[in-house]
CSV table of C-alpha atoms in Angstrom, one decimal:
chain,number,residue,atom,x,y,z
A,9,UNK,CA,177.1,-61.2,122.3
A,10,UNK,CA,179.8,-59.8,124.6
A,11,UNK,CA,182.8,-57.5,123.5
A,12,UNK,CA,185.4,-58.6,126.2
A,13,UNK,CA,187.0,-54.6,125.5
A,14,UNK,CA,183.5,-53.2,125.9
A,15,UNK,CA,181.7,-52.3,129.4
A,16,UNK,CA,178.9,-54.2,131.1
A,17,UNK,CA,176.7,-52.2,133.6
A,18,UNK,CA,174.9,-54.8,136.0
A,19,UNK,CA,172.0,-52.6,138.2
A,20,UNK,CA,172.1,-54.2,141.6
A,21,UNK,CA,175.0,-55.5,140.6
A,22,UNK,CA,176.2,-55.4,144.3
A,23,UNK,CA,173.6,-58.0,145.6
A,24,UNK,CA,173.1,-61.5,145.6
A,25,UNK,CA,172.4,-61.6,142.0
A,26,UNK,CA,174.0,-59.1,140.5
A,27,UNK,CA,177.4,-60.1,141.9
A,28,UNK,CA,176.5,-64.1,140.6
A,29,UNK,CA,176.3,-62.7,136.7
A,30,UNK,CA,179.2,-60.2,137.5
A,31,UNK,CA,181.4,-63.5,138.5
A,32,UNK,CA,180.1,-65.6,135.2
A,33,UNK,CA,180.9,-62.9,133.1
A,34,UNK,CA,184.4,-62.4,134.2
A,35,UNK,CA,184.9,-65.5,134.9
A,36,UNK,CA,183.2,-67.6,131.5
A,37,UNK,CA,183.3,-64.8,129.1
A,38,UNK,CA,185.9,-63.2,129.7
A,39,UNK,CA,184.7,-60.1,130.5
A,40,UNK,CA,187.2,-57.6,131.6
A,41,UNK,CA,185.3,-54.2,132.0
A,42,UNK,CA,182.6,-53.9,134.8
A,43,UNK,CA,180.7,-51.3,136.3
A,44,UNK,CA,178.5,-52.5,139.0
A,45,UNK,CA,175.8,-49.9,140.4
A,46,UNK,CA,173.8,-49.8,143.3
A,47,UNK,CA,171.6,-47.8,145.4
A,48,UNK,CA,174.5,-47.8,148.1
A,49,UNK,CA,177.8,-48.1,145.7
A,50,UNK,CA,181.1,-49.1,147.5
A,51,UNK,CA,179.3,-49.0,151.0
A,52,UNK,CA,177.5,-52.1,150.1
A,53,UNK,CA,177.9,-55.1,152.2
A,54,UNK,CA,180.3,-57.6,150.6
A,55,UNK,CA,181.0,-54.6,147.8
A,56,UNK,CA,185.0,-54.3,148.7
A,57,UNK,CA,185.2,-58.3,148.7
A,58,UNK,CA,183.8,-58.7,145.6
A,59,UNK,CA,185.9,-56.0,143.4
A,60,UNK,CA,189.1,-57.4,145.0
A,61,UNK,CA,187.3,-61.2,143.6
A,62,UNK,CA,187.0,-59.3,139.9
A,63,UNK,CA,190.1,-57.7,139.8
A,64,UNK,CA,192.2,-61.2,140.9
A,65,UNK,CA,190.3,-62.4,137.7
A,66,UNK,CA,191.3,-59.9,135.3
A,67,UNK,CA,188.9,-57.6,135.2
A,68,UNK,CA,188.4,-53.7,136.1
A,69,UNK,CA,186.1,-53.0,138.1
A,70,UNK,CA,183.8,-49.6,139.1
A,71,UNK,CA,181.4,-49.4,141.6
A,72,UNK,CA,178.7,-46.6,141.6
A,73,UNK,CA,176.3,-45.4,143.8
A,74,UNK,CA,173.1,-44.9,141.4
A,75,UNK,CA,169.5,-45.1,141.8
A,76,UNK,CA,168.2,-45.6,139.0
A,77,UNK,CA,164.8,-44.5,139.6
A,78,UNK,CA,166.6,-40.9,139.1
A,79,UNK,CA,167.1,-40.5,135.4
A,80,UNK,CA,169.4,-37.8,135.8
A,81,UNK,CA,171.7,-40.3,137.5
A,82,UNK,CA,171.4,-42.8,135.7
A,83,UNK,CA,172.3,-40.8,132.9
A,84,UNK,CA,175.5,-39.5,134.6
A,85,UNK,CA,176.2,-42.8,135.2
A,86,UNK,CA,175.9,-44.1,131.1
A,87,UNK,CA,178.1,-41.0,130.4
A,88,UNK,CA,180.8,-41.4,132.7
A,89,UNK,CA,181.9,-45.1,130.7
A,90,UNK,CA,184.8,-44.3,129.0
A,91,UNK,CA,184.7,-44.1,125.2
A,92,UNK,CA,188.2,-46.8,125.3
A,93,UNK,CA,186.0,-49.1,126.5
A,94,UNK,CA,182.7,-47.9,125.1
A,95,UNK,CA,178.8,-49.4,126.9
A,96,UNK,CA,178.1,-53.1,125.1
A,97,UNK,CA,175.9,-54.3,127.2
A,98,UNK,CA,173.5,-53.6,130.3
A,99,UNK,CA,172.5,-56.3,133.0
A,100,UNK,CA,169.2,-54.7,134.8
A,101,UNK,CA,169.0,-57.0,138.1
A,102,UNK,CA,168.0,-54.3,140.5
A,103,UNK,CA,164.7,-55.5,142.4
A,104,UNK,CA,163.4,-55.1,145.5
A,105,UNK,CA,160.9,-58.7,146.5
A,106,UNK,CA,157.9,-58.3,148.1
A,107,UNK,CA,155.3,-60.8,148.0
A,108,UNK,CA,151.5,-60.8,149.1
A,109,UNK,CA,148.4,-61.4,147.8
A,110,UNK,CA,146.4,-58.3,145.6
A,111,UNK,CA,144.4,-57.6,148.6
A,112,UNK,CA,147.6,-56.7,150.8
A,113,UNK,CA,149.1,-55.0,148.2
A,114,UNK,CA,148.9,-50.7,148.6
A,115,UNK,CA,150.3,-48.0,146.8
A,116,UNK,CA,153.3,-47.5,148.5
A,117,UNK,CA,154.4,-51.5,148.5
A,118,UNK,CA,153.1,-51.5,144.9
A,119,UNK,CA,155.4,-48.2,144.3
A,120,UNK,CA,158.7,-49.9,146.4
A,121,UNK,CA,158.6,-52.9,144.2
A,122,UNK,CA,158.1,-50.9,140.5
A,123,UNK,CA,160.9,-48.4,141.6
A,124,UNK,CA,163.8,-49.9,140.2
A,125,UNK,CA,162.2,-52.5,138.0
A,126,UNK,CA,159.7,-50.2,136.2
A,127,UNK,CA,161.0,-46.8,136.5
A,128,UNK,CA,164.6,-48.2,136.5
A,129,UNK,CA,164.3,-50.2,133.0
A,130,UNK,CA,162.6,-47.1,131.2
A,131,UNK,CA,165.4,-45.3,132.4
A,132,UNK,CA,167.7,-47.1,130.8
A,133,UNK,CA,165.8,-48.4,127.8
A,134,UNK,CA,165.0,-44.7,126.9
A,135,UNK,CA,168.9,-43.7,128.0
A,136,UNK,CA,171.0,-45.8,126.1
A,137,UNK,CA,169.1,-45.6,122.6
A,138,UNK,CA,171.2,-42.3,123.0
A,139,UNK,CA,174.1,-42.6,124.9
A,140,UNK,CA,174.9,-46.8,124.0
A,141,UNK,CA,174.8,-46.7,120.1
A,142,UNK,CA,177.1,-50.0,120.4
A,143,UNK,CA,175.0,-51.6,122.9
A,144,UNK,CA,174.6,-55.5,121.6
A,145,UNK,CA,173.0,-56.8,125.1
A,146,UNK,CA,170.4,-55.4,126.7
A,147,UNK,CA,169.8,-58.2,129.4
A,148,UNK,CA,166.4,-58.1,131.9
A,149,UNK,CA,166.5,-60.4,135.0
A,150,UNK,CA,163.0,-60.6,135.0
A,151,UNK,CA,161.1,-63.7,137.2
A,152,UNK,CA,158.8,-66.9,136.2
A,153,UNK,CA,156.0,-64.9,138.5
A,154,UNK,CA,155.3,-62.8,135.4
A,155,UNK,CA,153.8,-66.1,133.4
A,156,UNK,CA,152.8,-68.9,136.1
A,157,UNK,CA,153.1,-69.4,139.2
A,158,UNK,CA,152.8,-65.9,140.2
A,159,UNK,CA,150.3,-66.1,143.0
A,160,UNK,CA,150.9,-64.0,145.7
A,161,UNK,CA,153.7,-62.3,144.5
A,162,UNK,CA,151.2,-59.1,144.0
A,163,UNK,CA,153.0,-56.0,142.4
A,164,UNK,CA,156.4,-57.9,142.2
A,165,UNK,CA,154.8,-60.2,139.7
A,166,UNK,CA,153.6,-56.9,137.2
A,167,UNK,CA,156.6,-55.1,137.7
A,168,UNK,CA,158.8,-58.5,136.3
A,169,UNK,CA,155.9,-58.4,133.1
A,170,UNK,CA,156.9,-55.1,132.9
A,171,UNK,CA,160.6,-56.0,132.0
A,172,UNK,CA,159.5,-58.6,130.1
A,173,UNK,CA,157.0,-56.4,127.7
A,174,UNK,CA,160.2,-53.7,127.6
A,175,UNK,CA,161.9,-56.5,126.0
A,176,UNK,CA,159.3,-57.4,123.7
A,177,UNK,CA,159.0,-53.5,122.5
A,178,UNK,CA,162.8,-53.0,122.1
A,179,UNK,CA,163.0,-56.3,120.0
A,180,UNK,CA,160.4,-55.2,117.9
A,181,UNK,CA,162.4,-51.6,117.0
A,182,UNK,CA,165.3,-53.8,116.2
A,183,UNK,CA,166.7,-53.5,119.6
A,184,UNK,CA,168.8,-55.8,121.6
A,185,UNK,CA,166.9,-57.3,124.4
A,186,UNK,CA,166.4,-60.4,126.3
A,187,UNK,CA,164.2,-61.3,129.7
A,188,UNK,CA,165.2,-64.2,131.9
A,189,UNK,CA,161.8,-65.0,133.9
A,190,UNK,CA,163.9,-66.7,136.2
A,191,UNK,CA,162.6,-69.4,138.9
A,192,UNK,CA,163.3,-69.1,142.6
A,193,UNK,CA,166.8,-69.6,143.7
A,194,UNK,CA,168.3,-71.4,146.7
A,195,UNK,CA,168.9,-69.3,150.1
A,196,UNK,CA,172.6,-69.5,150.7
A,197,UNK,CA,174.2,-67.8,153.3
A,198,UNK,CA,175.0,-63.8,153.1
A,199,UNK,CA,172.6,-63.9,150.4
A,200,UNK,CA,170.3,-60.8,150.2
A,201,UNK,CA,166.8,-60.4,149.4
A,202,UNK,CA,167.2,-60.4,145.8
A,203,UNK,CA,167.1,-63.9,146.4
A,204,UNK,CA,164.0,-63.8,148.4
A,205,UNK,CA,161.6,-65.9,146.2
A,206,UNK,CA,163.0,-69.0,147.8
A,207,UNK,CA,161.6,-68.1,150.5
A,208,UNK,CA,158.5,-68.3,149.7
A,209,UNK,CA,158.7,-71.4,148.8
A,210,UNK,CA,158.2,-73.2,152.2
A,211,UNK,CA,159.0,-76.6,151.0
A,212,UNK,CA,161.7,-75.1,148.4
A,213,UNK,CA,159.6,-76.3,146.0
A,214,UNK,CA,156.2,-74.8,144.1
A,215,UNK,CA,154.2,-76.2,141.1
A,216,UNK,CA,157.2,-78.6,140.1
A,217,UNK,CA,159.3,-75.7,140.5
A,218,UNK,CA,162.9,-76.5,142.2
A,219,UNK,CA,164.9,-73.5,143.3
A,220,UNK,CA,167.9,-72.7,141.6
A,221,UNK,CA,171.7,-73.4,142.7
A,222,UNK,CA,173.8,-70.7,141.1
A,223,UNK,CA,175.9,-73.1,139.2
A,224,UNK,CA,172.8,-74.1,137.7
A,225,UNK,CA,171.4,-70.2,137.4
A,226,UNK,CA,174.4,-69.7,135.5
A,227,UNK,CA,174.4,-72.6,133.2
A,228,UNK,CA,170.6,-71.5,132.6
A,229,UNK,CA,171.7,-68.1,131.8
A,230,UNK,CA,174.3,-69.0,128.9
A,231,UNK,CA,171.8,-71.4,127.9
A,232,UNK,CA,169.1,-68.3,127.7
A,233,UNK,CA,171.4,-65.9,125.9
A,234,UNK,CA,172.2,-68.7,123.1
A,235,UNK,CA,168.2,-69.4,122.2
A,236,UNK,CA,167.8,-65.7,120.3
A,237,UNK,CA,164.3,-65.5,122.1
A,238,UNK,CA,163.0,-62.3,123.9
A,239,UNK,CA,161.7,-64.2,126.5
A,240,UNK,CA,163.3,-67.2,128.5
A,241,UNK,CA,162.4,-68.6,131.5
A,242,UNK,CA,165.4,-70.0,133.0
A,243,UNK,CA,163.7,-72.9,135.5
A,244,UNK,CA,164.9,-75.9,137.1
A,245,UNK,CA,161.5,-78.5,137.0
A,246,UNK,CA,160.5,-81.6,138.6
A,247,UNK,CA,158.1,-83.0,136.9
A,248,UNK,CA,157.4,-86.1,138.8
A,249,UNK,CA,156.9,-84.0,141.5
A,250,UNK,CA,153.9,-82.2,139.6
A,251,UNK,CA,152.1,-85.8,139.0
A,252,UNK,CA,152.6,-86.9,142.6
A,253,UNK,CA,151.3,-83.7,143.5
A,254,UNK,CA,148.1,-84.3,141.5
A,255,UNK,CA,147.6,-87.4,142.3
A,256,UNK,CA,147.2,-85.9,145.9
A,257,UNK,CA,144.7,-84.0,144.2
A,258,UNK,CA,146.8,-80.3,143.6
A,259,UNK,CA,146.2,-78.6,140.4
A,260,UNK,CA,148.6,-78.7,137.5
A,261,UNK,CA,149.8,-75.2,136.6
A,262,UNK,CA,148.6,-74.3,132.7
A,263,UNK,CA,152.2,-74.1,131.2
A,264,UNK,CA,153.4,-77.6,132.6
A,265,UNK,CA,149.7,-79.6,131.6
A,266,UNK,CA,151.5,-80.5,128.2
A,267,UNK,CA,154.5,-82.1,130.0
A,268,UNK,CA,152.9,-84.1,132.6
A,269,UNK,CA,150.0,-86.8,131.3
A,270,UNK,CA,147.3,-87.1,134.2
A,271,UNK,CA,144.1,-88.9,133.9
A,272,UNK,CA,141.5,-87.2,132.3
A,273,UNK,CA,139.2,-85.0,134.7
A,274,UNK,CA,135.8,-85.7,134.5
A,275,UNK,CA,133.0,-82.6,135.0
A,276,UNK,CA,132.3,-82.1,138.5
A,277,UNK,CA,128.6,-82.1,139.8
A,278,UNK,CA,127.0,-80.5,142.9
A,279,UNK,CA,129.0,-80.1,146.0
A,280,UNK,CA,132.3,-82.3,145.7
A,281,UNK,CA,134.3,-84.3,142.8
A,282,UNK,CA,131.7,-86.0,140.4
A,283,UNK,CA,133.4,-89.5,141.7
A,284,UNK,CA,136.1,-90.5,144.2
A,285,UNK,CA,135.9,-88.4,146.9
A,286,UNK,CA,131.6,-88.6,146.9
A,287,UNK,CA,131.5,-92.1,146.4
A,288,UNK,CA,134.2,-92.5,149.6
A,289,UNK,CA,132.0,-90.5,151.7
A,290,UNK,CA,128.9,-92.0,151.1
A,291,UNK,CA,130.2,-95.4,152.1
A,292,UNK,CA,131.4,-94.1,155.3
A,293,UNK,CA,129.7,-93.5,158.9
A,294,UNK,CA,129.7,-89.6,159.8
A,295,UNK,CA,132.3,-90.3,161.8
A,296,UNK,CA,134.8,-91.7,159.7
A,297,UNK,CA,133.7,-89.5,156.9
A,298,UNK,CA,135.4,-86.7,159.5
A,299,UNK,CA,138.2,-88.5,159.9
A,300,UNK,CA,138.8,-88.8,156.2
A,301,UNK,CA,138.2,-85.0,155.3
A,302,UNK,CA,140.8,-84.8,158.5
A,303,UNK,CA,142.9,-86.5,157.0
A,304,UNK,CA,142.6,-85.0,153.6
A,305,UNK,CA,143.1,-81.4,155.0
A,306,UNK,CA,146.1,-82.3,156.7
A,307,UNK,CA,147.5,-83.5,153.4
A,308,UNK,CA,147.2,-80.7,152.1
A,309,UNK,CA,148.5,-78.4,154.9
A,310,UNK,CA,152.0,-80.1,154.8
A,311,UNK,CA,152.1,-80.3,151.2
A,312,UNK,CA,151.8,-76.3,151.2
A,313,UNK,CA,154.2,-76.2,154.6
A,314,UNK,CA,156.5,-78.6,153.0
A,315,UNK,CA,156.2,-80.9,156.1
A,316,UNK,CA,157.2,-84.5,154.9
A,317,UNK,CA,153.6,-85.8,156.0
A,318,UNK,CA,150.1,-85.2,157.2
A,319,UNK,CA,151.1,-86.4,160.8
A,320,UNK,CA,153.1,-83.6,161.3
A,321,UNK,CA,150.0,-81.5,161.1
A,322,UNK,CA,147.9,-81.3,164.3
A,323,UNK,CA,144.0,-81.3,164.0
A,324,UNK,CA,143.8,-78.3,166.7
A,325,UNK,CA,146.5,-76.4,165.5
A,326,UNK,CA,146.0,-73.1,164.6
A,327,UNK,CA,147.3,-72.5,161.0
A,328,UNK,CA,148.1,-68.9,162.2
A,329,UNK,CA,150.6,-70.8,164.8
A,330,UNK,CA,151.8,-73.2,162.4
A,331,UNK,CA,152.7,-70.7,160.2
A,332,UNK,CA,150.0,-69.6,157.3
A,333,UNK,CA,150.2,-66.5,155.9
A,334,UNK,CA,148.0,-64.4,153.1
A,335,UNK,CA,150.0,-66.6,150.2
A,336,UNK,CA,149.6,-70.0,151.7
A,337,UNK,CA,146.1,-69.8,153.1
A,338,UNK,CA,145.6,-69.0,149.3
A,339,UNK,CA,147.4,-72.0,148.4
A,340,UNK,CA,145.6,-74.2,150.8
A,341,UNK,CA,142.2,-73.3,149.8
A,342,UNK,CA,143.3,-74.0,146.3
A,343,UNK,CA,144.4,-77.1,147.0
A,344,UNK,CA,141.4,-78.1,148.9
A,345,UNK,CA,139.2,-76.4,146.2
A,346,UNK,CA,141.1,-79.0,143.4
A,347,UNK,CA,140.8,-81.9,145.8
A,348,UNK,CA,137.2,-81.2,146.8
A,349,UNK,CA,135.5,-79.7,143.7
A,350,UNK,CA,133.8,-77.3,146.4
A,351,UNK,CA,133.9,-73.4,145.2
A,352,UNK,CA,135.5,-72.1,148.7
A,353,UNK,CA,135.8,-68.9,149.7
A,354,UNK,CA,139.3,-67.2,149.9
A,355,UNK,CA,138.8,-66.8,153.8
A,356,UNK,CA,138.4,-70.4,154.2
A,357,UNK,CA,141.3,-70.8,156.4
A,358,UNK,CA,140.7,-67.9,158.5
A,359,UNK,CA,136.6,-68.6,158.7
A,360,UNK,CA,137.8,-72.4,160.2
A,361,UNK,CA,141.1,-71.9,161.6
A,362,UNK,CA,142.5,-75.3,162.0
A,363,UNK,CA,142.8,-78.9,160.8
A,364,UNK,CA,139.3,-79.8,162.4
A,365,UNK,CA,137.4,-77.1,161.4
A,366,UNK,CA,138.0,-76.8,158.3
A,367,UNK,CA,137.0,-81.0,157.9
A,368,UNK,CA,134.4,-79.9,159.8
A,369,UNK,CA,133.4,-77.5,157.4
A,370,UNK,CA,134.3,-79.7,154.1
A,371,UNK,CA,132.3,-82.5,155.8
A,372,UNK,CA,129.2,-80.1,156.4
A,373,UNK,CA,129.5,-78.7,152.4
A,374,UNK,CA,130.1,-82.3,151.0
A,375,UNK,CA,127.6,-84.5,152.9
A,376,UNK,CA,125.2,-82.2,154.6
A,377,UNK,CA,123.1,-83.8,156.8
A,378,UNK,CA,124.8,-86.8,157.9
A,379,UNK,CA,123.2,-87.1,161.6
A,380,UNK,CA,119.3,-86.9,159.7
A,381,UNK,CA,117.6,-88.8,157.3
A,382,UNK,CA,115.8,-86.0,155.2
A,383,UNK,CA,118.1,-84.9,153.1
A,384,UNK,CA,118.6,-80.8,152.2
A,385,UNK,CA,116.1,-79.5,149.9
A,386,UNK,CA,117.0,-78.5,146.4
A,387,UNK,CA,116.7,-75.0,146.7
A,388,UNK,CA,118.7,-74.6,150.0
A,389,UNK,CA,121.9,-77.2,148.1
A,390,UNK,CA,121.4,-73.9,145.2
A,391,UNK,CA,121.8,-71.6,147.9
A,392,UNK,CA,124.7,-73.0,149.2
A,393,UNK,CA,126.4,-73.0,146.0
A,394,UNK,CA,125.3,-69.3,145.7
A,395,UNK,CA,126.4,-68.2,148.7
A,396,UNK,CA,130.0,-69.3,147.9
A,397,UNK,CA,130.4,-68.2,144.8
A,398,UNK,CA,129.4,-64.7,146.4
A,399,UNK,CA,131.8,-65.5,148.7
A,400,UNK,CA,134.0,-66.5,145.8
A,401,UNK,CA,133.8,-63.6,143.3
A,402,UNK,CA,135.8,-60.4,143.5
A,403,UNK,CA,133.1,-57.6,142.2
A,404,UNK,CA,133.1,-53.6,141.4
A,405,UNK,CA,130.4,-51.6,142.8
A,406,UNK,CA,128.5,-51.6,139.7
A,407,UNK,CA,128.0,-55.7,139.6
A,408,UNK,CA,127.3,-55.6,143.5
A,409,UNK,CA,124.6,-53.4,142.9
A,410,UNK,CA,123.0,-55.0,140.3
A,411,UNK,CA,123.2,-58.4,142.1
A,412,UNK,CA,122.0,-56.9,144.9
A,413,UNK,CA,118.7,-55.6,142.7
A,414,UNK,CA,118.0,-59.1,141.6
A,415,UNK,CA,118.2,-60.8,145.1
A,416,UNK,CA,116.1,-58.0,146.5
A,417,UNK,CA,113.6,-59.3,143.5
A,418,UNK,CA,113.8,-62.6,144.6
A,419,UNK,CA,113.7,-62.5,148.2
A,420,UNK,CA,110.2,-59.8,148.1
A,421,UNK,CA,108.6,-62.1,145.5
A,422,UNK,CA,109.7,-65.6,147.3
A,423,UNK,CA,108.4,-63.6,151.3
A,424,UNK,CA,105.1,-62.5,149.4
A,425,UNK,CA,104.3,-65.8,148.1
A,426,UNK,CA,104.9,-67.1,151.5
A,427,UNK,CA,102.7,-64.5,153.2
A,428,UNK,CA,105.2,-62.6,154.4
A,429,UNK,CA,103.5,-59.3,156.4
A,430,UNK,CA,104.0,-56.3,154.6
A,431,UNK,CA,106.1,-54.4,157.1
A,432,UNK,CA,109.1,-57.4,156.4
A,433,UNK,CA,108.7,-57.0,153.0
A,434,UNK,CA,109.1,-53.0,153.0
A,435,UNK,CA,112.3,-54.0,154.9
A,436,UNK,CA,113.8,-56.5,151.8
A,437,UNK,CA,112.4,-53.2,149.5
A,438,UNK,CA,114.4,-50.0,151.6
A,439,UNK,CA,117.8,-52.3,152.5
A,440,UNK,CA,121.2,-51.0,151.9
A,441,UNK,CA,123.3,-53.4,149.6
A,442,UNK,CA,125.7,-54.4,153.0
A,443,UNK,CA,122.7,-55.1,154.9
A,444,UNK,CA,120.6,-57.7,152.0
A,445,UNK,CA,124.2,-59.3,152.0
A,446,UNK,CA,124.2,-59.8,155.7
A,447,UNK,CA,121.0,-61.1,155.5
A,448,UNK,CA,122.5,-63.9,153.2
A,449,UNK,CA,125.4,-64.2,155.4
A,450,UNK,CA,122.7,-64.7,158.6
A,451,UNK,CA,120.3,-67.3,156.9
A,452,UNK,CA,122.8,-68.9,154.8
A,453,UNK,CA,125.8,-70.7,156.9
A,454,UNK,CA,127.4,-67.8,158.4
């Protein structure tokens, strides 16, 4: 696949990355024309070391300063390659990281991330159909966020499916291509934030992912070019990881189910799991039902913290303090969600800010009524549920407003059929949207 007398171009190939695949190359394939290019060029930290690094090994080595969000640059930069040693391949690892959940996510953080992924990999896709005609490699460092495990990575996870559908298109004009979805890598000293993912990762490890030494990148990465598929994911896995993690009651992501054999799920009814956790609860006192949902949100919260067990966590803490952010209160309510069978709503953790009250919360969703014998009446256990799966669903104005017609419906035909004066019922007919949803909000747990 690579022409030792041909060039390689490696975007970003300055940074923590880029510099890894600009050693291997040299170094295992014997590369011996480079040109590395970068937003900052020879000014780049660690830059002059890593030439002099090449060079000792054999090769020639060019550093440019290119941003290849400019197509005119980019362009000068394809043309400049001498024709002695002609463009064979092209490494795209520029990438700027920035994770946060879709709600976090604005324009300009959306536009910083697709800069040199998206506009930089049209660039050159368009670009060297032209000016490459002896291009054989057209290489995409793309990342596993684009197919699982891409929650809270926001724009940075589109921007990788990007790359990976460019790869997909070029294959399918008989173009060379290939995108490496890689998994997070280890955080290693001087390394920049190209490597960022890892960080992410509080525990260093997500969905029986393990991040990445670069030994083992680079292994991955020969491994990758040698299948002839468009689209690899180069990821290290730890599977028993994944089934201790369910048996704590996590979910298994979709594209690991067929490697990990769990017991079979049966359908969950009403508030809580359809056995275990229900059946537990009902045997216990109020009290020690508490201290078992305490216990079982404190699970949780060093699972997602990567603490190496629940009495690390303290029941007042403030998750805030003890680190949460957008990403892992996510997490965390999934978690609890999969462990609970309760639909909760994404501002869980915020709503009951530490250990105790969210138990306290869990405990007052699963077994309602614990202090009093009367137990909740149907329709106010359906109202619950409604309430959080409006709590639970993401919806445009068009389905807001057509919910909101129906439960204005129901609420003037349930206060007439209770004898409800007419002036309160004119009020359910002329509310805004916002305020028949505070209503809920009001009579229905918040």
């Amino acid at each position: 696949m690579l022409d030792p007398e041909g060039t390689v171009l490696i975007t970003g190939g300055t940074g923590a990355l880029g510099a890894e695949i600009a050693r291997h190359l040299v170094g295992r394939h014997g590369v011996r024309h480079l040109v590395l290019a970068g937003r900052r060029g020879a000014d780049a930290e660690g830059a002059t070391a890593l030439v002099a690094e090449l060079e000792e090994l054999g090769a020639a080595v060019s550093v440019a300063a290119c941003d290849v969000t400019d197509r005119d640059a980019v362009a000068a930069l394809l043309t400049a390659v001498p024709d002695a040693h002609p463009l064979t391949a092209v490494v795209h690892a520029a990438r700027v990281f920035d994770a946060g959940v879709i709600g976090e996510v604005d324009q300009d953080r959306m536009a910083r991330v697709f800069a040199p992924k998206v506009t930089g990999v049209r660039h050159l896709d368009e670009l060297t159909r032209e000016l490459a005609p002896r291009l054989s490699a057209f290489v995409l460092v793309s990342s596993a966020s684009s197919v699982f495990l891409g929650a809270g990575t926001g724009g940075y996870a589109a921007a990788n499916a990007y790359l990976d559908a460019v790869a997909h298109r070029r294959r399918a004009a008989g173009l060379p291509a290939v995108s490496l979805a890689w998994g997070p890598w280890e955080r290693t000293g001087g390394q920049d934030a190209a490597t960022g993912e890892a960080a992410r990762n509080r525990s260093g490890r997500r969905g029986g992912v393990v991040p990445l030494t670069p030994p083992e990148g680079m292994e991955l990465l020969d491994a990758a070019l040698r299948t002839g598929e468009t689209l690899v994911l180069p990821v290290r896995l730890d599977l028993r990881a994944v089934r201790a993690d369910a048996a704590l009651g996590g979910g298994i992501p979709a594209l690991l189910r067929g490697l990990v054999r769990t017991g079979r799920r049966t359908a969950r009814a009403g508030a809580g799991d359809s056995g275990g956790l229900a059946r537990r609860l009902a045997a216990l006192s109020p009290a020690e039902q508490e201290t078992l949902l305490l216990g079982l949100v404190q699970g949780q919260v060093a699972t997602v913290l990567g603490h190496t067990g629940p009495d690390q966590v303290r029941a007042e803490t403030a998750f805030k303090e003890a680190g949460f952010d957008s990403l892992t209160s996510v997490e965390l309510r999934n978690r609890l969600r999969e462990a609970t069978g309760l639909k909760l709503p994404a501002t869980a953790v915020f709503d009951y800010p530490t250990p105790l009250a969210l138990a306290r919360y869990l405990h007052d969703r699963l077994a309602p009524g614990a202090d009093a014998a009367p137990a909740t009446h149907p329709l106010l256990a359906e109202l619950s549920k409604l309430e959080a799966l409006l709590a639970d669903t993401a919806s445009d104005d068009a389905t807001r407003a057509q919910v909101a017609t129906r439960l204005q419906g129901l609420l003037t035909t349930w206060s007439t059929a209770s004898g409800t004066d007419q002036q309160a019922e004119q009020g359910l007919d002329f509310a805004s949207d916002d305020e028949l949803f505070d209503l809920i909000d009001t009579e229905f747990g918040h």
